Short mmCIF file of C-alpha atoms and ligand atoms in Angstrom, two decimals:
data_model
loop_
_atom_site.label_atom_id
_atom_site.label_comp_id
_atom_site.label_asym_id
_atom_site.label_seq_id
_atom_site.Cartn_x
_atom_site.Cartn_y
_atom_site.Cartn_z
CA MET A 406 138.63 110.02 88.02
CA PRO A 407 134.97 109.10 88.53
CA SER A 408 133.33 108.52 84.98
CA ASN A 409 131.57 110.66 82.83
CA PRO A 410 127.84 110.28 83.78
CA SER A 411 126.37 111.23 80.13
CA MET A 412 124.38 108.34 78.78
CA SER A 413 124.71 106.40 81.90
CA ALA A 414 121.07 106.31 82.62
CA ALA A 415 117.53 106.59 80.99
CA ILE A 416 114.21 107.40 81.77
CA VAL A 417 112.29 104.25 81.26
CA GLY A 418 108.43 104.91 82.07
CA ALA A 419 106.24 107.80 82.98
CA ALA A 420 102.56 107.65 84.29
CA GLU A 421 100.05 109.66 86.09
CA SER A 422 97.58 108.79 88.91
CA ASN A 423 94.35 107.37 88.05
CA LYS A 424 92.40 110.89 88.27
CA ILE A 425 94.05 114.49 87.88
CA GLY A 426 92.76 117.62 87.46
CA PHE A 427 89.57 118.78 89.89
CA ILE A 428 88.88 115.62 91.57
CA GLU A 429 85.73 116.12 92.93
CA GLU A 430 85.45 113.62 95.39
CA GLY A 431 88.52 114.54 96.74
CA THR A 432 91.68 112.90 97.10
CA THR A 433 95.10 113.09 98.97
CA ALA A 434 98.80 113.43 98.30
CA THR A 435 99.64 109.65 99.34
CA ARG A 436 96.91 108.30 97.23
CA LEU A 437 98.14 110.36 94.00
CA HIS A 438 101.89 109.51 94.31
CA LEU A 439 100.84 105.69 95.02
CA GLU A 440 98.38 105.60 92.14
CA ALA A 441 101.32 106.72 89.62
CA ILE A 442 103.67 104.79 91.09
CA ASN A 443 101.29 102.02 91.00
CA ASN A 444 100.74 102.61 87.41
CA VAL A 445 104.54 103.14 86.37
CA CYS A 446 105.40 100.00 87.79
CA LYS A 447 102.50 98.15 85.88
CA GLN A 448 103.89 100.08 82.64
CA THR A 449 107.44 98.97 82.97
CA GLY A 450 107.11 95.72 84.40
CA ILE A 451 109.56 97.12 87.28
CA LYS A 452 108.19 95.76 90.59
CA PRO A 453 108.20 98.15 93.44
CA SER A 454 110.63 95.76 95.28
CA GLU A 455 113.40 96.47 92.24
CA ILE A 456 113.10 100.21 93.50
CA ASP A 457 116.56 100.99 95.23
CA GLY A 458 116.57 104.59 95.45
CA VAL A 459 113.49 107.17 96.34
CA PHE A 460 113.13 110.53 95.10
CA SER A 461 110.70 112.71 96.32
CA ALA A 462 110.11 116.67 97.69
CA GLY A 463 110.18 116.05 101.02
CA PHE A 464 108.01 112.59 101.15
CA SER A 465 110.73 109.86 100.42
CA PRO A 466 110.73 107.81 103.49
CA GLN A 467 106.88 107.98 103.86
CA LEU A 468 106.48 106.47 100.21
CA GLY A 469 109.26 103.86 101.35
CA GLU A 470 107.32 103.02 104.32
CA HIS A 471 104.22 102.93 102.25
CA LEU A 472 105.50 100.65 99.74
CA GLY A 473 107.15 98.48 102.45
CA ILE A 474 110.35 98.91 100.76
CA HIS A 475 114.05 99.45 102.11
CA PRO A 476 115.86 101.65 99.59
CA LYS A 477 119.64 102.29 99.82
CA TYR A 478 119.31 105.75 98.40
CA LEU A 479 117.01 108.31 99.75
CA ASP A 480 116.78 111.96 98.38
CA THR A 481 114.18 114.61 99.77
CA THR A 482 115.47 117.68 97.93
CA ALA A 483 112.57 119.83 98.05
CA VAL A 484 113.26 123.23 96.27
CA GLY A 485 110.16 123.88 94.76
CA GLY A 486 108.61 122.81 91.43
CA ALA A 487 111.85 122.52 89.66
CA SER A 488 112.66 119.63 92.13
CA PHE A 489 111.92 117.00 90.44
CA VAL A 490 114.11 117.87 87.42
CA LEU A 491 116.91 118.14 90.48
CA HIS A 492 116.25 114.68 91.24
CA VAL A 493 116.85 113.28 87.67
CA HIS A 494 120.40 114.96 88.15
CA HIS A 495 120.76 113.21 91.57
CA ALA A 496 119.64 110.21 90.01
CA LEU A 497 122.20 109.89 87.09
CA ALA A 498 124.69 110.39 89.22
CA ALA A 499 123.68 107.50 91.75
CA ILE A 500 123.36 105.30 89.19
CA ASN A 501 126.13 106.31 87.36
CA ALA A 502 128.13 105.66 90.72
CA GLY A 503 127.06 102.39 90.83
CA ILE A 504 124.95 102.86 93.75
CA ILE A 505 121.57 102.15 92.55
CA ASP A 506 119.98 100.70 89.53
CA VAL A 507 116.67 101.66 89.59
CA ALA A 508 115.72 105.17 91.16
CA LEU A 509 111.76 106.44 91.58
CA ILE A 510 110.83 109.82 91.28
CA SER A 511 107.51 110.72 92.64
CA HIS A 512 104.90 113.44 92.52
CA GLY A 513 101.87 113.79 94.39
CA GLU A 514 100.16 117.04 95.83
CA ALA A 515 96.48 117.36 96.43
CA GLY A 516 96.31 121.33 95.68
CA PHE A 517 92.34 120.85 94.63
CA SER A 518 91.41 118.55 97.19
CA ALA A 519 93.63 120.27 99.94
CA ARG A 520 90.88 123.37 100.29
CA LYS A 521 87.61 120.85 99.71
CA ASN A 522 88.95 118.76 102.51
CA ARG A 523 89.18 121.74 105.05
CA GLY A 524 92.39 122.05 105.07
CA ASN A 525 93.08 118.64 106.87
CA GLY A 526 95.00 117.01 103.88
CA THR A 527 96.83 116.20 102.13
CA ASN A 528 99.03 118.50 100.01
CA ARG A 529 102.02 117.45 101.97
CA ALA A 530 103.77 115.14 104.13
CA GLY A 531 104.45 115.72 107.74
CA ALA A 532 103.16 116.41 111.31
CA ASP A 533 101.37 119.30 110.39
CA ASP A 534 99.31 116.96 107.88
CA LYS A 535 95.97 116.09 109.99
CA TRP A 536 95.75 113.31 107.56
CA SER A 537 99.10 112.09 108.25
CA VAL A 538 99.77 108.43 109.56
CA GLY A 539 100.97 110.13 113.07
CA ASN A 540 97.87 111.87 113.49
CA GLN A 541 95.60 109.16 112.51
CA PHE A 542 96.95 106.62 114.43
CA GLU A 543 99.85 107.66 116.98
CA VAL A 544 98.83 111.39 118.25
CA PRO A 545 95.59 110.26 119.78
CA TYR A 546 97.69 107.82 122.12
CA GLY A 547 99.71 110.63 123.29
CA ILE A 548 102.87 109.88 121.27
CA ALA A 549 104.66 113.27 121.55
CA GLY A 550 108.11 113.75 120.13
CA GLN A 551 110.72 110.82 119.78
CA PRO A 552 111.40 109.86 123.88
CA SER A 553 107.95 108.25 123.71
CA ASN A 554 108.67 106.21 120.71
CA TYR A 555 112.08 105.02 121.47
CA ALA A 556 111.40 103.86 124.88
CA HIS A 557 109.46 100.79 123.26
CA ALA A 558 112.37 99.85 121.61
CA MET A 559 114.55 99.86 124.93
CA THR A 560 111.75 97.60 126.39
CA ARG A 561 111.78 95.07 124.13
CA HIS A 562 115.54 95.06 123.57
CA MET A 563 115.30 94.08 127.51
CA HIS A 564 112.74 91.56 127.02
CA GLN A 565 114.17 89.79 124.10
CA PHE A 566 118.14 89.80 125.14
CA GLY A 567 117.78 90.52 129.07
CA SER A 568 119.82 93.99 128.89
CA ARG A 569 119.31 95.77 131.76
CA LYS A 570 118.67 99.67 132.43
CA GLU A 571 122.02 100.06 134.16
CA ASP A 572 123.84 98.48 130.88
CA PHE A 573 122.29 101.42 128.77
CA ALA A 574 122.80 104.03 131.88
CA GLN A 575 126.61 103.16 131.22
CA ILE A 576 126.64 104.25 127.77
CA ALA A 577 125.51 108.14 129.16
CA VAL A 578 128.27 107.68 131.47
CA THR A 579 130.98 107.07 129.32
CA THR A 580 129.82 109.63 126.90
CA ARG A 581 129.82 112.35 129.48
CA ASP A 582 133.37 111.28 130.52
CA TRP A 583 134.47 112.41 127.09
CA ALA A 584 132.24 115.81 127.55
CA THR A 585 134.27 116.50 130.36
CA LEU A 586 137.58 116.54 128.07
CA ASN A 587 135.54 118.96 125.63
CA PRO A 588 135.36 122.61 126.80
CA ARG A 589 132.72 123.19 124.16
CA ALA A 590 130.55 120.34 125.56
CA VAL A 591 127.31 121.71 127.23
CA MET A 592 127.98 118.99 129.95
CA HIS A 593 131.63 119.77 130.36
CA SER A 594 131.63 120.83 134.08
CA LYS A 595 129.85 122.49 136.47
CA GLU A 596 130.85 125.98 135.08
CA THR A 597 129.33 124.96 131.83
CA HIS A 598 125.88 123.40 133.29
CA PRO A 599 124.61 122.86 136.69
CA PHE A 600 124.50 119.18 135.96
CA GLY A 601 127.60 119.18 133.89
CA GLY A 602 130.64 117.02 134.91
CA PRO A 603 131.16 113.37 135.34
CA ILE A 604 127.94 111.34 136.37
CA THR A 605 127.41 107.77 137.68
CA VAL A 606 125.33 105.17 136.45
CA GLN A 607 123.15 105.64 139.76
CA ASP A 608 122.78 109.18 138.54
CA VAL A 609 121.49 107.92 135.42
CA MET A 610 119.04 105.33 137.50
CA ASP A 611 118.01 108.18 139.70
CA SER A 612 116.90 110.95 137.24
CA ARG A 613 113.38 111.39 136.46
CA LEU A 614 111.53 109.19 134.16
CA ILE A 615 111.00 110.98 130.66
CA ALA A 616 109.35 107.51 129.22
CA TRP A 617 110.27 104.39 131.17
CA PRO A 618 112.56 102.73 130.69
CA LEU A 619 114.33 106.41 129.74
CA SER A 620 115.11 108.68 132.17
CA LEU A 621 116.41 111.89 131.51
CA LEU A 622 120.12 111.05 131.57
CA ASP A 623 119.11 108.70 128.49
CA CYS A 624 117.91 111.44 126.67
CA CYS A 625 120.04 113.80 124.07
CA LEU A 626 120.04 117.76 125.24
CA VAL A 627 118.11 120.21 123.11
CA THR A 628 120.41 122.63 121.89
CA ASP A 629 121.18 125.30 119.21
CA HIS A 630 123.98 124.36 116.94
CA GLY A 631 125.23 124.90 113.38
CA GLY A 632 127.74 123.11 111.56
CA ALA A 633 129.41 122.75 108.03
CA VAL A 634 131.79 120.53 106.34
CA LEU A 635 133.38 120.51 102.56
CA ILE A 636 133.91 117.84 100.72
CA ALA A 637 136.28 117.87 97.49
CA SER A 638 137.56 115.75 94.63
CA ALA A 639 140.75 113.59 95.51
CA GLU A 640 142.60 115.87 93.45
CA LYS A 641 141.56 119.10 95.03
CA ALA A 642 141.74 117.47 98.09
CA ARG A 643 145.46 116.67 97.64
CA SER A 644 146.01 120.45 96.57
CA LEU A 645 144.57 121.97 100.04
CA ARG A 646 146.31 122.77 102.95
CA THR A 647 144.02 121.08 105.23
CA ALA A 648 144.36 117.10 105.82
CA PRO A 649 141.77 115.16 103.54
CA VAL A 650 139.70 112.54 105.34
CA TRP A 651 139.00 109.96 102.80
CA ILE A 652 135.25 108.58 102.08
CA ALA A 653 136.06 104.97 101.80
CA GLY A 654 132.56 103.70 102.21
CA ALA A 655 129.16 105.53 102.55
CA GLY A 656 125.26 103.82 102.70
CA GLU A 657 121.86 104.62 103.55
CA SER A 658 118.96 102.53 104.41
CA MET A 659 115.35 103.11 105.62
CA SER A 660 113.19 100.47 107.47
CA HIS A 661 109.92 102.39 107.87
CA TRP A 662 109.22 105.71 108.93
CA SER A 663 106.52 105.54 111.56
CA MET A 664 107.11 103.46 114.34
CA LEU A 665 103.72 101.52 113.61
CA GLU A 666 105.70 99.68 110.70
CA MET A 667 109.22 99.23 112.73
CA GLU A 668 109.29 95.25 112.25
CA ASP A 669 111.74 94.45 114.59
CA PHE A 670 112.03 96.81 117.50
CA THR A 671 115.76 96.00 118.50
CA ALA A 672 117.30 96.24 114.94
CA THR A 673 117.59 99.41 112.60
CA SER A 674 118.69 99.71 109.12
CA ALA A 675 122.11 100.80 110.35
CA ARG A 676 122.53 97.02 109.54
CA ALA A 677 122.13 97.54 105.76
CA SER A 678 123.74 100.66 105.50
CA SER A 679 126.78 99.75 107.30
CA ASN A 680 126.87 96.34 105.18
CA THR A 681 126.96 98.56 102.11
CA ALA A 682 129.52 101.16 103.38
CA TYR A 683 131.63 98.37 104.77
CA LYS A 684 131.42 96.79 101.29
CA MET A 685 132.55 99.99 99.41
CA ALA A 686 135.32 100.45 101.81
CA GLY A 687 136.53 96.82 101.54
CA MET A 688 137.01 97.15 105.37
CA GLY A 689 134.97 95.50 108.12
CA PRO A 690 134.06 96.60 111.87
CA GLY A 691 137.26 95.00 113.31
CA GLU A 692 139.15 97.54 111.32
CA MET A 693 137.24 100.55 112.88
CA GLU A 694 139.60 102.47 115.21
CA MET A 695 136.75 104.75 116.60
CA ALA A 696 133.02 105.19 116.30
CA MET A 697 130.79 108.17 115.95
CA ILE A 698 127.25 106.96 116.91
CA TYR A 699 124.18 109.02 116.83
CA ASP A 700 123.07 109.02 120.33
CA SER A 701 119.67 110.43 120.76
CA PHE A 702 118.94 108.03 123.46
CA THR A 703 121.13 105.65 125.18
CA VAL A 704 119.19 102.94 123.32
CA THR A 705 119.74 104.23 119.98
CA ALA A 706 123.73 103.83 120.45
CA GLY A 707 123.39 100.88 121.94
CA ILE A 708 120.98 99.15 119.43
CA THR A 709 123.00 100.97 116.36
CA ALA A 710 126.49 99.56 117.63
CA GLU A 711 125.12 96.04 117.19
CA MET A 712 123.93 97.04 113.62
CA LEU A 713 127.66 98.40 113.01
CA GLY A 714 128.87 94.78 113.89
CA LEU A 715 130.67 96.28 116.82
CA THR A 716 129.20 93.93 119.31
CA PRO A 717 127.29 90.94 118.99
CA ARG A 718 123.61 90.87 118.63
CA GLY A 719 121.75 92.07 121.63
CA GLU A 720 124.95 93.10 123.47
CA GLY A 721 125.18 96.65 122.37
CA PRO A 722 125.75 98.18 125.23
CA SER A 723 128.94 96.22 125.91
CA LEU A 724 130.63 98.17 123.42
CA TRP A 725 130.70 100.95 126.74
CA ALA A 726 130.92 98.38 129.46
CA ASP A 727 133.32 99.35 132.38
CA GLY A 728 133.94 102.52 130.19
CA LYS A 729 136.10 100.68 127.71
CA ALA A 730 134.69 103.18 125.06
CA GLY A 731 135.79 106.42 126.94
CA PRO A 732 138.93 108.35 127.41
CA GLY A 733 142.00 105.72 127.87
CA GLY A 734 139.55 102.88 127.68
CA SER A 735 140.41 99.62 126.50
CA GLY A 736 138.01 99.28 123.60
CA ILE A 737 137.54 101.85 120.61
CA PRO A 738 136.70 105.36 121.30
CA VAL A 739 132.97 106.17 120.69
CA ASN A 740 131.32 109.61 120.40
CA THR A 741 134.62 111.36 121.38
CA ASN A 742 132.70 114.86 121.51
CA GLY A 743 130.57 114.10 124.24
CA GLY A 744 127.52 113.09 121.65
CA GLY A 745 124.22 114.14 121.72
CA LEU A 746 123.93 113.35 125.25
CA SER A 747 126.40 115.41 126.66
CA PHE A 748 127.91 117.80 124.10
CA SER A 749 124.85 119.33 122.05
CA HIS A 750 121.99 118.04 120.02
CA SER A 751 119.85 120.63 118.27
CA GLY A 752 117.16 117.75 116.97
CA MET A 753 119.48 116.74 114.23
CA TYR A 754 122.60 115.84 115.13
CA GLY A 755 124.20 114.38 112.06
CA MET A 756 126.60 117.15 111.65
CA MET A 757 127.83 117.09 114.81
CA LEU A 758 128.97 113.67 114.03
CA LEU A 759 130.88 114.70 111.06
CA VAL A 760 132.60 117.61 112.40
CA GLU A 761 133.93 115.76 115.36
CA VAL A 762 135.24 113.08 113.11
CA TYR A 763 136.88 115.18 110.75
CA ARG A 764 139.00 116.93 113.52
CA GLN A 765 139.78 113.47 115.00
CA LEU A 766 140.79 111.82 111.76
CA SER A 767 142.21 115.01 110.41
CA GLY A 768 144.72 115.37 113.71
CA THR A 769 143.38 118.92 114.32
CA ALA A 770 141.46 118.11 117.68
CA GLU A 771 144.08 119.81 119.56
CA ASP A 772 143.72 123.15 117.46
CA GLY A 773 140.66 123.57 118.89
CA ILE A 774 137.41 125.24 117.53
CA ASN A 775 136.17 128.69 118.57
CA GLY A 776 139.68 128.99 120.43
CA LEU A 777 138.52 126.00 122.28
CA PRO A 778 141.00 122.96 122.33
CA GLY A 779 139.42 119.48 122.04
CA LYS A 780 141.29 116.12 122.58
CA GLN A 781 143.05 113.75 120.59
CA VAL A 782 142.60 109.94 119.92
CA GLU A 783 144.83 107.93 117.75
CA ALA A 784 142.48 106.53 115.32
CA LYS A 785 142.97 106.25 111.55
CA THR A 786 140.15 104.69 110.78
CA ALA A 787 136.25 105.32 111.63
CA VAL A 788 132.88 104.10 111.24
CA VAL A 789 130.09 107.31 111.61
CA ASN A 790 126.06 106.30 111.95
CA GLY A 791 123.38 108.52 111.60
CA THR A 792 119.58 107.66 112.70
CA GLY A 793 116.80 109.52 111.85
CA GLY A 794 113.01 109.46 112.49
CA ALA A 795 111.99 106.85 115.07
CA LEU A 796 114.85 104.38 114.30
CA SER A 797 113.89 104.74 110.65
CA THR A 798 116.32 106.04 108.33
CA THR A 799 120.03 105.43 108.80
CA GLY A 800 123.41 106.76 106.69
CA THR A 801 126.85 104.85 107.55
CA LEU A 802 130.26 106.28 106.52
CA VAL A 803 133.68 104.65 106.63
CA LEU A 804 136.13 106.89 106.83
CA VAL A 805 140.25 106.93 106.71
CA ALA A 806 142.67 109.34 107.73
CA ASP A 807 145.31 110.85 105.30
CA ASP A 808 148.63 108.29 105.35
CA MET B 1008 82.69 114.54 130.72
CA ALA B 1009 84.32 116.04 127.56
CA TYR B 1010 86.94 114.19 126.03
CA THR B 1011 90.13 116.42 126.32
CA LYS B 1012 92.88 114.40 124.50
CA PRO B 1013 93.32 114.39 120.97
CA ILE B 1014 90.86 113.37 118.45
CA PRO B 1015 91.76 112.36 115.20
CA ASP B 1016 90.16 114.09 112.02
CA PRO B 1017 89.40 110.97 109.91
CA GLU B 1018 90.79 110.61 106.69
CA GLU B 1019 87.85 110.38 104.39
CA TYR B 1020 89.34 108.02 101.95
CA LEU B 1021 92.05 105.26 102.57
CA ASN B 1022 91.09 105.24 106.40
CA LYS B 1023 87.24 105.65 106.09
CA PRO B 1024 86.01 101.93 106.81
CA PHE B 1025 88.22 101.96 109.92
CA TRP B 1026 86.84 104.90 111.63
CA ASP B 1027 83.45 104.02 110.43
CA GLY B 1028 83.70 100.62 112.13
CA CYS B 1029 85.33 102.10 115.12
CA LYS B 1030 82.20 104.48 115.49
CA GLU B 1031 80.14 101.01 115.19
CA GLY B 1032 82.27 99.26 117.69
CA ARG B 1033 83.55 96.97 115.37
CA LEU B 1034 87.50 96.51 114.39
CA MET B 1035 88.03 97.20 110.76
CA LEU B 1036 91.40 95.88 108.88
CA PRO B 1037 92.30 95.95 105.51
CA ARG B 1038 93.39 92.83 104.01
CA CYS B 1039 94.84 92.33 100.32
CA GLU B 1040 92.54 90.25 97.93
CA ASP B 1041 95.73 88.79 96.50
CA CYS B 1042 98.08 87.48 99.12
CA ASN B 1043 95.01 87.49 101.88
CA ARG B 1044 97.66 89.23 104.35
CA VAL B 1045 95.95 91.98 106.61
CA HIS B 1046 97.99 95.15 107.21
CA PHE B 1047 97.94 98.27 109.18
CA TYR B 1048 97.83 101.01 108.92
CA PRO B 1049 95.54 101.28 105.57
CA ARG B 1050 97.49 101.13 102.35
CA VAL B 1051 96.70 102.11 98.57
CA LEU B 1052 99.14 99.32 98.00
CA CYS B 1053 99.35 95.91 99.63
CA PRO B 1054 102.79 96.48 101.39
CA TYR B 1055 103.44 92.70 101.00
CA CYS B 1056 102.80 92.11 97.67
CA HIS B 1057 102.00 95.69 95.78
CA SER B 1058 98.60 94.39 94.65
CA ASP B 1059 96.25 97.45 94.53
CA ARG B 1060 92.83 94.98 95.27
CA ILE B 1061 92.41 95.93 98.89
CA ASP B 1062 89.48 94.64 101.16
CA TRP B 1063 88.43 95.15 104.67
CA ILE B 1064 87.45 92.09 106.98
CA GLU B 1065 86.23 92.50 110.39
CA ALA B 1066 88.79 91.68 113.24
CA SER B 1067 88.40 89.55 116.32
CA GLY B 1068 89.36 92.70 118.24
CA GLU B 1069 92.10 90.14 120.12
CA GLY B 1070 95.85 90.98 120.16
CA TYR B 1071 98.79 90.53 122.35
CA ILE B 1072 101.28 92.97 123.60
CA HIS B 1073 104.46 93.31 121.52
CA THR B 1074 106.09 96.25 123.57
CA TYR B 1075 105.38 99.00 125.97
CA ALA B 1076 106.52 102.49 127.68
CA VAL B 1077 105.26 104.32 130.09
CA GLN B 1078 104.83 108.03 129.27
CA HIS B 1079 105.84 110.41 132.29
CA ARG B 1080 105.88 113.27 129.77
CA ALA B 1081 103.11 114.19 127.46
CA PHE B 1082 101.27 117.20 125.87
CA GLY B 1083 98.01 118.94 125.50
CA GLY B 1084 95.14 116.61 127.27
CA TYR B 1085 97.73 113.61 127.90
CA ALA B 1086 99.86 116.29 130.11
CA ASP B 1087 97.15 115.54 132.71
CA GLU B 1088 97.10 111.43 132.94
CA THR B 1089 100.91 110.97 133.36
CA PRO B 1090 101.84 108.45 133.96
CA PHE B 1091 100.69 106.38 131.23
CA VAL B 1092 101.24 103.06 129.45
CA THR B 1093 101.48 103.07 125.64
CA ALA B 1094 102.10 99.63 123.88
CA PHE B 1095 102.23 98.54 120.30
CA ILE B 1096 99.66 95.41 119.62
CA ASP B 1097 100.32 92.40 117.72
CA LEU B 1098 96.89 92.06 115.98
CA LYS B 1099 95.58 88.46 115.90
CA GLU B 1100 94.87 88.56 112.07
CA GLY B 1101 98.51 90.41 111.63
CA ASP B 1102 100.27 93.68 111.86
CA ARG B 1103 100.03 95.78 114.72
CA MET B 1104 98.72 99.00 116.13
CA LEU B 1105 99.47 101.43 118.78
CA THR B 1106 97.55 102.10 121.89
CA VAL B 1107 97.52 103.74 125.53
CA LEU B 1108 97.17 100.32 127.39
CA ARG B 1109 94.26 99.90 129.81
CA GLY B 1110 93.89 97.55 132.62
CA VAL B 1111 97.90 98.18 133.86
CA ASP B 1112 99.62 99.58 136.48
CA PRO B 1113 102.05 102.41 135.06
CA LEU B 1114 103.91 102.74 138.49
CA LYS B 1115 104.60 98.83 137.89
CA PRO B 1116 106.02 98.81 134.35
CA GLU B 1117 107.86 95.42 135.19
CA ASP B 1118 104.79 93.91 136.20
CA ILE B 1119 103.42 94.05 132.65
CA LYS B 1120 103.77 91.06 130.18
CA ILE B 1121 105.18 91.06 126.98
CA GLY B 1122 102.89 88.47 125.04
CA ALA B 1123 100.07 89.25 127.57
CA LYS B 1124 96.56 88.84 125.56
CA VAL B 1125 94.92 91.89 125.14
CA ARG B 1126 91.21 93.14 123.84
CA VAL B 1127 89.82 96.38 121.80
CA GLU B 1128 87.32 98.50 123.16
CA PHE B 1129 86.02 101.87 121.63
CA GLU B 1130 85.64 105.17 123.48
CA ALA B 1131 83.39 108.05 121.94
CA ALA B 1132 86.06 110.92 121.76
CA SER B 1133 83.08 112.83 120.37
CA ASP B 1134 79.96 112.49 118.08
CA GLU B 1135 81.69 111.82 114.92
CA VAL B 1136 84.66 109.90 116.38
CA SER B 1137 85.34 106.63 118.38
CA ILE B 1138 88.94 105.62 119.06
CA PRO B 1139 90.09 102.14 119.54
CA PHE B 1140 91.91 101.34 123.04
CA TRP B 1141 93.58 97.56 123.90
CA ARG B 1142 92.77 96.03 127.68
CA VAL B 1143 94.89 93.27 129.50
CA VAL B 1144 92.54 90.52 129.74
CA GLU B 1145 94.50 88.20 131.35
ZN1 LIG C 2255 99.27 91.43 98.97
#
């Protein structure tokens, strides 16, 4: 049983932005956040670098980036005015669990200035804020959607490690092989999609360029999708008729939000989040018998394989080489549903990772979903990694089948 | 000829010295008075030492290609300009900027050299806003 969180954490400081109220000269939500953070850090003597959990109503990766910190707990719960009370609750749980030591809960909202600023900004974070970092320094250069961003990482990987476009293309080919075994996959066959069914490295190379070096078949689908999972306490889990899949380890991190702040274009925070997860699990990458790796693009999966310790540095695509991560391959099975590349990807693919890994580790894949049977791998352990933003935020799970 | 691509609406507080400089043909960058490091984009707190004492310097306008991509799909005014090359530029003074790279052939991406020297130039997108772009100079 986990310990009772009561008394396990306390509020240790509180501050406001330098100015509050009707700020006639104008301000932005970002400035209000950062001034308050600066002030509470000075008040408490806690350095921003000591903050390892960031909680805000929808603004946490931007705050982490602005501070130049890489927290291991991110919460952007945005449920209206009560959000910050909920954040206290979440932070208490995270601290009690021993995941973090210092939680920052931050608020900044330029309600008065937003009107004054002709609606430009900034009362909120995000792409619809005309004064966001993206709208100031990325959009003017034709950056539109993630392919235009992620391509820069692939170019840098090819430059730094001598990897080739063909090496990444193999990831799409092997992932498609899994999709041909999954009747629910969009690219399962010619019956499910005109361009479905098996593909070759040459097919990927010949598909039209989206953002060189990324071609169409290096890029994920854009679909409609829904999914859900249930998580229960150990006691409850043992009382149910479904097979439990145990959460042995979990970790999260971020390196940046905007690609402008991606220091190393060939590395992501999956290194940090998987280190946390492996450590919690007391297991290492060599003990992982399957992997579910976010494949918004071939380069996402390739780089992440390195970060998860499944291949040496610079050799991520080798996990898929010669189809060894595919059906009947000599390596560990990877993205057994057909991935975001060939199964389904609605924009936020993380849920699909969870549903598939549950099906495989619980042994229920053959039972099928919606009347359509899947396939089965023999894995008893799995590493699952999700990537968000522009190779920005990551979460890693180490999962173990019930014995 | 009218400028058809996205024109930023200059943020009036943190970024004002940057956009004012662009209009005058000068690349202005924020520098921390405590650790002396230059950062980009502009911040409330220095991302390296978390000081709130930020000053501005006029940069050399020189940099180097860190990485690049060729955009074959774009939207709005940029849709008419595909393919075009985007690049992250390592600024001589430190940190990075994104740009549409000038002086390169988007149909020969393999010929573009990571590490190549680039220089900033400014295009007046409107009466109010000039946008910095970088051009390969070697
Ligand atoms: Zn500093």
